[in-house]
Amino acid sequence: DAAWTLQAGRRLFNHRRAVVCRDAQDAQAALADPARREGGLHDRQNAALAFMFTGQGSQYVDMGLGLYEGEPVFRAEVDRCCELLRGPLSLDLRDVLYPRGGDPAAAAEQLKQTRLTQPALFVIEYALARLWMSWGLAPMAMIGHSVGEYVAAHLAGVFSLADALALVAERGRLMQEVAPGAMLAVPLAEAALRAYLGPGLDLAGVNAPSSSVVAGPVEAIGRLEQDLAGRGITARPLHTSHAFHSAMMDPILPAFVERVRQTERHPPTVRFVSNVTGTWITDAEAMDPEYWARHLRGTVRFSDGLRTLLAHESEPVLLEVGPGNTLASLARQHAAGERAGTAVASLRHPREAQPDRAFLLRALGKLWLAGVNIDWAAMHAGERRRRVEVPSYPFERQRYWVEPNRERELVDSLVQGFSPRRRELQDWFYQPSWRRFMDPDLLFPPSFPKEGAWLLFLDETGLGSVLAEQLTAAGQRVATVQPGPAFKVAGKDQFEIDPRGRGDYVALLKALRDGGRKPGFIVHLWGLTPESADPWPQRFDESQALGFYSLLFLAQALSREDVKQPVQLAVVTNHMQDVMGGELTCPEKATVLGPCRVIPEELTSVACHSFDIELSAPGSPEAALVSSRIVAELVAGRLEPMVAYRGSHRWVQSAEPTPLPPANGGGLLRDRGVYLVTGGLGGIGLVFSRHLAETRNARLVLTGRSSVPPREEWEGWLAARGEKDATSQRILQIRSLESAGGEVLYCVADVARLEDMQGVVAQARARFGSIQGLIHSAGVAGGGIIQLKDPDVAARVMAPKVQGTIVLDEVLKEEPLDFRVLCSSTAALIGGFGQVDYCAANAFLDAYAHSARGAAGPPTFSVNWDTWREVGMAVNTPVSGSLQMARDFNLKVGISPAEGVDALSRILAAGLPQLAVFTMDMRPLIWQAQTRRTAVKPDAAGAASAVEDQAAAVGEGLANDLERTVAVSWERILGRKSIGVNDNFFELGGDSLTALQVIGLLKARLQREIPIVMFYEAPTVGLLARALGEKPEDKPVALDEVEQRAGTRLELMQRRRRGREVEPALDPSR
């Protein structure tokens, strides 16, 4: 009644506030809670409204269930549609949408079927639109994304409801029948992306100024993803079964045109924007059956459509009518100068916990705040409301803020205060080495924490059992876990897990937490293995399950535990490091170094140490000594993250400067030599190929995953496509190499596939004879934090360097090679945020080179390259002013092609198995990385300066340090000012990618783990601060200090890697 009185009995003012509540008590609580109230200054009256209808991919089981149960109009329209669809679908769609008493998982699988997805989205969006319209919200214009345009067409009168439903059902059925395909979201503008589209690929959609979608066959999409990754562009595969809006739809077009032709059509009575043209649809287009075929097959020009809509003189408020907030987020990316409230979502995202009706009413409040007129009487239809006495408007002097602009500073002062000093080329080289060092503290019995909790991953050699006995005797609480078929409580403090089962690690930590045994020390011993006569490639898969993936899943489980207290993690291996020179090593184990180096950068409460040891008999004095030393290292919190024990001696890894003079003569290179270069047309591979062609008239066997047409078609291809086309670029590169004096055999091959590379070697022998040298430069850039890292994605990143090297070892074992060069990266030595898989892959290359030194075979060199310049997209891509500084830094300190060639010549002459190439002093960087990796306690100095940082947060309602900390972090990443306590991250233009950037900043400041799902569960500043649950005495580390720490070269390199999602750059290992 109070709401009705205010809605129907008060004149509208410019200063407005809206809350959603259940009763008087809840209203009182809502008005006192800044997170639950919307408000501000709004001077628009009778604002125009535009509907945006969501496309495929946003659907989920139970979408709109709260409205179906509580809103009669919505329920009636859903029921009406589902009855009309019984015939076309041969089922009741409500059983899939709302599986009451059924199987939600089975319903979710059904809803993934295109033949059901498209009708389901139409039904929900149509019913939602009718509900909005029943409340007096009639659209002046509409736009839909793909299938969403059919809802707009029906509401505009082009199709009747029954015909529209039948068309959408037939459309979904036909699309599901075509051959499977794939789609890839790419963060590039249309013009830039078209240069990469090879045969079989189509531009499926242009959604935003720098967001496009490509569709095509699965293999072609996979090659495109690899090609883009090789240029530093992180693309995202979409979860689709078919290649919509591509040539793969061509077979169904005649049947669909005929179906539309049989349907009655009328001119639209309400304007809507066409996906095909990106402009207002004409009467002729709306009634043309061929238009709807082009709509199914052609590019979804949603970005152009939004631009058309936003350019309308009425400046409409945009309302997304459908599940989630995808279109509202895209609209905010376009409306750089618009208000934050001009794009509103109707239905919650599946991860948002709000009730559907509360979410809808909150959207209604936002529309009212933006000046949209509401028919309040219609909204309360069927209710008996009366007016009550409420206070009149007192015209208090309330504070409000000007809506901030949307210009984003993507790189804040990246190079401020940093003066790079480039060294002479001869001083760029560093040799990873070992020095003997015994810390005196480790010679005395450790001071154990009282009732310390330990978790031991027991090995099959028995060392873990020795360690457990020592710890138990010292009064520590010890839990053990062994590999098994599934999670199992095997006894008191004894567990089994499936090493490959990600959920088992979560269950393990939950069981420990529930039993009050949350571990402060974790010793992972699954890298200890007994001697084996099997060649190491045969042990590879099991080694990865017990090593890299086990640590990845453990880290993901730790991130879910919201670790606040420091955790010391020890990863114990044998035969991984070649400390003494000439040791027999197992290179497959070296991938654990990826998690060892990256886990502490992403999980700031976890310190990680790698211990490589010599095995001794269980119960022997040597075994007792090494186990006691590992315990002492963890309890003392030593800084060295890479430690090896050989006998009684302790060794720590370091990097020794190794000046290399210019190479004299040709060294290992032959005139007209036959050289295999993987990734030979991109980045570093192309630089070295050109050098071999120019100086040695080499015969080059180049591999890549992107195809090139037959030579007789090159002239026609270049004439038709132009020189900027991606395939044209490859043709021109091959011609350039041949003009420089080389002969080129280009082979389309995946270096990680044995069959592909066997074919390459066979072609090379047939054309040139034996292969005499290898440069392995193929690779895929990593990206993505551990919390969200999918093991399949990690496997794709690791495949070219890891499986590729194994394959090359096999196919070239009979070739008289003079050398093998493996292009590794500095990531293997200093890690990098979001680079756990990429770091692991390069660590494997380094270990392989060392293992090959003691075996019969050609000299093998692993080169840890620093960033290169003058090649790749970093030089030619237009960037914003802030990114210009980052690029200028790269160009100033990076390796030029000529310098890289010179460096490689010196490395081949030196004959060392591994050398790192850094243009600046490397040793401080490694020391800084070690300190970051092993220091997990909050910094008091940083906490003391937090107040200066928080002073920058002036948004409305920020009541405490943590809210100000969250607000400032959002401001830095989103490029906004004056963010308030009740501002919503996604409504401010945030998305999952920007959430990851905020997480990285907040973790460094708050010294705790933050799961990304928290952003969906607590999307406002106030809710997120509350979820983080800071205690009154806690103080965050100042943002300024975080950025000062980022001023080191180490953090600059990490930022440069992360920044490639925005500014494509050359991967150092290519």
mmCIF file with all atom_site columns, N, CA and C in Angstrom, residues 162-181:
data_model
loop_
_atom_site.group_PDB
_atom_site.id
_atom_site.type_symbol
_atom_site.label_atom_id
_atom_site.label_alt_id
_atom_site.label_comp_id
_atom_site.label_asym_id
_atom_site.label_entity_id
_atom_site.label_seq_id
_atom_site.pdbx_PDB_ins_code
_atom_site.Cartn_x
_atom_site.Cartn_y
_atom_site.Cartn_z
_atom_site.occupancy
_atom_site.B_iso_or_equiv
_atom_site.pdbx_formal_charge
_atom_site.auth_seq_id
_atom_site.auth_comp_id
_atom_site.auth_asym_id
_atom_site.auth_atom_id
_atom_site.pdbx_PDB_model_num
ATOM 1  N N  . ALA A 1 162 ? 1.420  -18.120 -33.810 1.00 0.00 ? 162 ALA A N  1
ATOM 2  C CA . ALA A 1 162 ? 1.516  -19.529 -34.191 1.00 0.00 ? 162 ALA A CA 1
ATOM 3  C C  . ALA A 1 162 ? 2.534  -19.725 -35.308 1.00 0.00 ? 162 ALA A C  1
ATOM 4  N N  . ASP A 1 163 ? 2.534  -18.829 -36.291 1.00 0.00 ? 163 ASP A N  1
ATOM 5  C CA . ASP A 1 163 ? 3.485  -18.965 -37.399 1.00 0.00 ? 163 ASP A CA 1
ATOM 6  C C  . ASP A 1 163 ? 4.919  -18.718 -36.936 1.00 0.00 ? 163 ASP A C  1
ATOM 7  N N  . ALA A 1 164 ? 5.096  -17.732 -36.076 1.00 0.00 ? 164 ALA A N  1
ATOM 8  C CA . ALA A 1 164 ? 6.448  -17.453 -35.586 1.00 0.00 ? 164 ALA A CA 1
ATOM 9  C C  . ALA A 1 164 ? 7.002  -18.642 -34.813 1.00 0.00 ? 164 ALA A C  1
ATOM 10 N N  . LEU A 1 165 ? 6.172  -19.238 -33.965 1.00 0.00 ? 165 LEU A N  1
ATOM 11 C CA . LEU A 1 165 ? 6.618  -20.410 -33.206 1.00 0.00 ? 165 LEU A CA 1
ATOM 12 C C  . LEU A 1 165 ? 6.953  -21.566 -34.133 1.00 0.00 ? 165 LEU A C  1
ATOM 13 N N  . ALA A 1 166 ? 6.107  -21.804 -35.129 1.00 0.00 ? 166 ALA A N  1
ATOM 14 C CA . ALA A 1 166 ? 6.360  -22.900 -36.064 1.00 0.00 ? 166 ALA A CA 1
ATOM 15 C C  . ALA A 1 166 ? 7.637  -22.653 -36.865 1.00 0.00 ? 166 ALA A C  1
ATOM 16 N N  . LEU A 1 167 ? 7.868  -21.404 -37.268 1.00 0.00 ? 167 LEU A N  1
ATOM 17 C CA . LEU A 1 167 ? 9.085  -21.086 -38.013 1.00 0.00 ? 167 LEU A CA 1
ATOM 18 C C  . LEU A 1 167 ? 10.332 -21.311 -37.164 1.00 0.00 ? 167 LEU A C  1
ATOM 19 N N  . VAL A 1 168 ? 10.292 -20.848 -35.935 1.00 0.00 ? 168 VAL A N  1
ATOM 20 C CA . VAL A 1 168 ? 11.458 -20.998 -35.054 1.00 0.00 ? 168 VAL A CA 1
ATOM 21 C C  . VAL A 1 168 ? 11.720 -22.479 -34.784 1.00 0.00 ? 168 VAL A C  1
ATOM 22 N N  . ALA A 1 169 ? 10.661 -23.253 -34.587 1.00 0.00 ? 169 ALA A N  1
ATOM 23 C CA . ALA A 1 169 ? 10.844 -24.687 -34.355 1.00 0.00 ? 169 ALA A CA 1
ATOM 24 C C  . ALA A 1 169 ? 11.467 -25.356 -35.577 1.00 0.00 ? 169 ALA A C  1
ATOM 25 N N  . GLU A 1 170 ? 10.979 -24.997 -36.783 1.00 0.00 ? 170 GLU A N  1
ATOM 26 C CA . GLU A 1 170 ? 11.538 -25.574 -38.001 1.00 0.00 ? 170 GLU A CA 1
ATOM 27 C C  . GLU A 1 170 ? 12.977 -25.121 -38.209 1.00 0.00 ? 170 GLU A C  1
ATOM 28 N N  . ARG A 1 171 ? 13.237 -23.875 -37.925 1.00 0.00 ? 171 ARG A N  1
ATOM 29 C CA . ARG A 1 171 ? 14.602 -23.343 -38.034 1.00 0.00 ? 171 ARG A CA 1
ATOM 30 C C  . ARG A 1 171 ? 15.554 -24.131 -37.144 1.00 0.00 ? 171 ARG A C  1
ATOM 31 N N  . GLY A 1 172 ? 15.168 -24.335 -35.872 1.00 0.00 ? 172 GLY A N  1
ATOM 32 C CA . GLY A 1 172 ? 16.018 -25.100 -34.957 1.00 0.00 ? 172 GLY A CA 1
ATOM 33 C C  . GLY A 1 172 ? 16.206 -26.530 -35.406 1.00 0.00 ? 172 GLY A C  1
ATOM 34 N N  . ARG A 1 173 ? 15.126 -27.153 -35.921 1.00 0.00 ? 173 ARG A N  1
ATOM 35 C CA . ARG A 1 173 ? 15.236 -28.545 -36.374 1.00 0.00 ? 173 ARG A CA 1
ATOM 36 C C  . ARG A 1 173 ? 16.199 -28.664 -37.540 1.00 0.00 ? 173 ARG A C  1
ATOM 37 N N  . LEU A 1 174 ? 16.066 -27.776 -38.525 1.00 0.00 ? 174 LEU A N  1
ATOM 38 C CA . LEU A 1 174 ? 16.946 -27.833 -39.685 1.00 0.00 ? 174 LEU A CA 1
ATOM 39 C C  . LEU A 1 174 ? 18.400 -27.567 -39.307 1.00 0.00 ? 174 LEU A C  1
ATOM 40 N N  . MET A 1 175 ? 18.619 -26.598 -38.442 1.00 0.00 ? 175 MET A N  1
ATOM 41 C CA . MET A 1 175 ? 19.983 -26.255 -38.059 1.00 0.00 ? 175 MET A CA 1
ATOM 42 C C  . MET A 1 175 ? 20.647 -27.395 -37.298 1.00 0.00 ? 175 MET A C  1
ATOM 43 N N  . GLN A 1 176 ? 19.864 -28.140 -36.544 1.00 0.00 ? 176 GLN A N  1
ATOM 44 C CA . GLN A 1 176 ? 20.443 -29.253 -35.788 1.00 0.00 ? 176 GLN A CA 1
ATOM 45 C C  . GLN A 1 176 ? 20.831 -30.404 -36.698 1.00 0.00 ? 176 GLN A C  1
ATOM 46 N N  . GLU A 1 177 ? 20.222 -30.486 -37.882 1.00 0.00 ? 177 GLU A N  1
ATOM 47 C CA . GLU A 1 177 ? 20.495 -31.604 -38.776 1.00 0.00 ? 177 GLU A CA 1
ATOM 48 C C  . GLU A 1 177 ? 21.763 -31.448 -39.593 1.00 0.00 ? 177 GLU A C  1
ATOM 49 N N  . VAL A 1 178 ? 22.329 -30.245 -39.660 1.00 0.00 ? 178 VAL A N  1
ATOM 50 C CA . VAL A 1 178 ? 23.540 -30.061 -40.472 1.00 0.00 ? 178 VAL A CA 1
ATOM 51 C C  . VAL A 1 178 ? 24.733 -30.688 -39.762 1.00 0.00 ? 178 VAL A C  1
ATOM 52 N N  . ALA A 1 179 ? 25.833 -30.787 -40.483 1.00 0.00 ? 179 ALA A N  1
ATOM 53 C CA . ALA A 1 179 ? 27.045 -31.395 -39.922 1.00 0.00 ? 179 ALA A CA 1
ATOM 54 C C  . ALA A 1 179 ? 27.552 -30.582 -38.733 1.00 0.00 ? 179 ALA A C  1
ATOM 55 N N  . PRO A 1 180 ? 28.172 -31.251 -37.761 1.00 0.00 ? 180 PRO A N  1
ATOM 56 C CA . PRO A 1 180 ? 28.702 -30.508 -36.601 1.00 0.00 ? 180 PRO A CA 1
ATOM 57 C C  . PRO A 1 180 ? 29.756 -29.482 -37.016 1.00 0.00 ? 180 PRO A C  1
ATOM 58 N N  . GLY A 1 181 ? 29.815 -28.396 -36.277 1.00 0.00 ? 181 GLY A N  1
ATOM 59 C CA . GLY A 1 181 ? 30.810 -27.356 -36.514 1.00 0.00 ? 181 GLY A CA 1
ATOM 60 C C  . GLY A 1 181 ? 31.202 -26.709 -35.205 1.00 0.00 ? 181 GLY A C  1
#
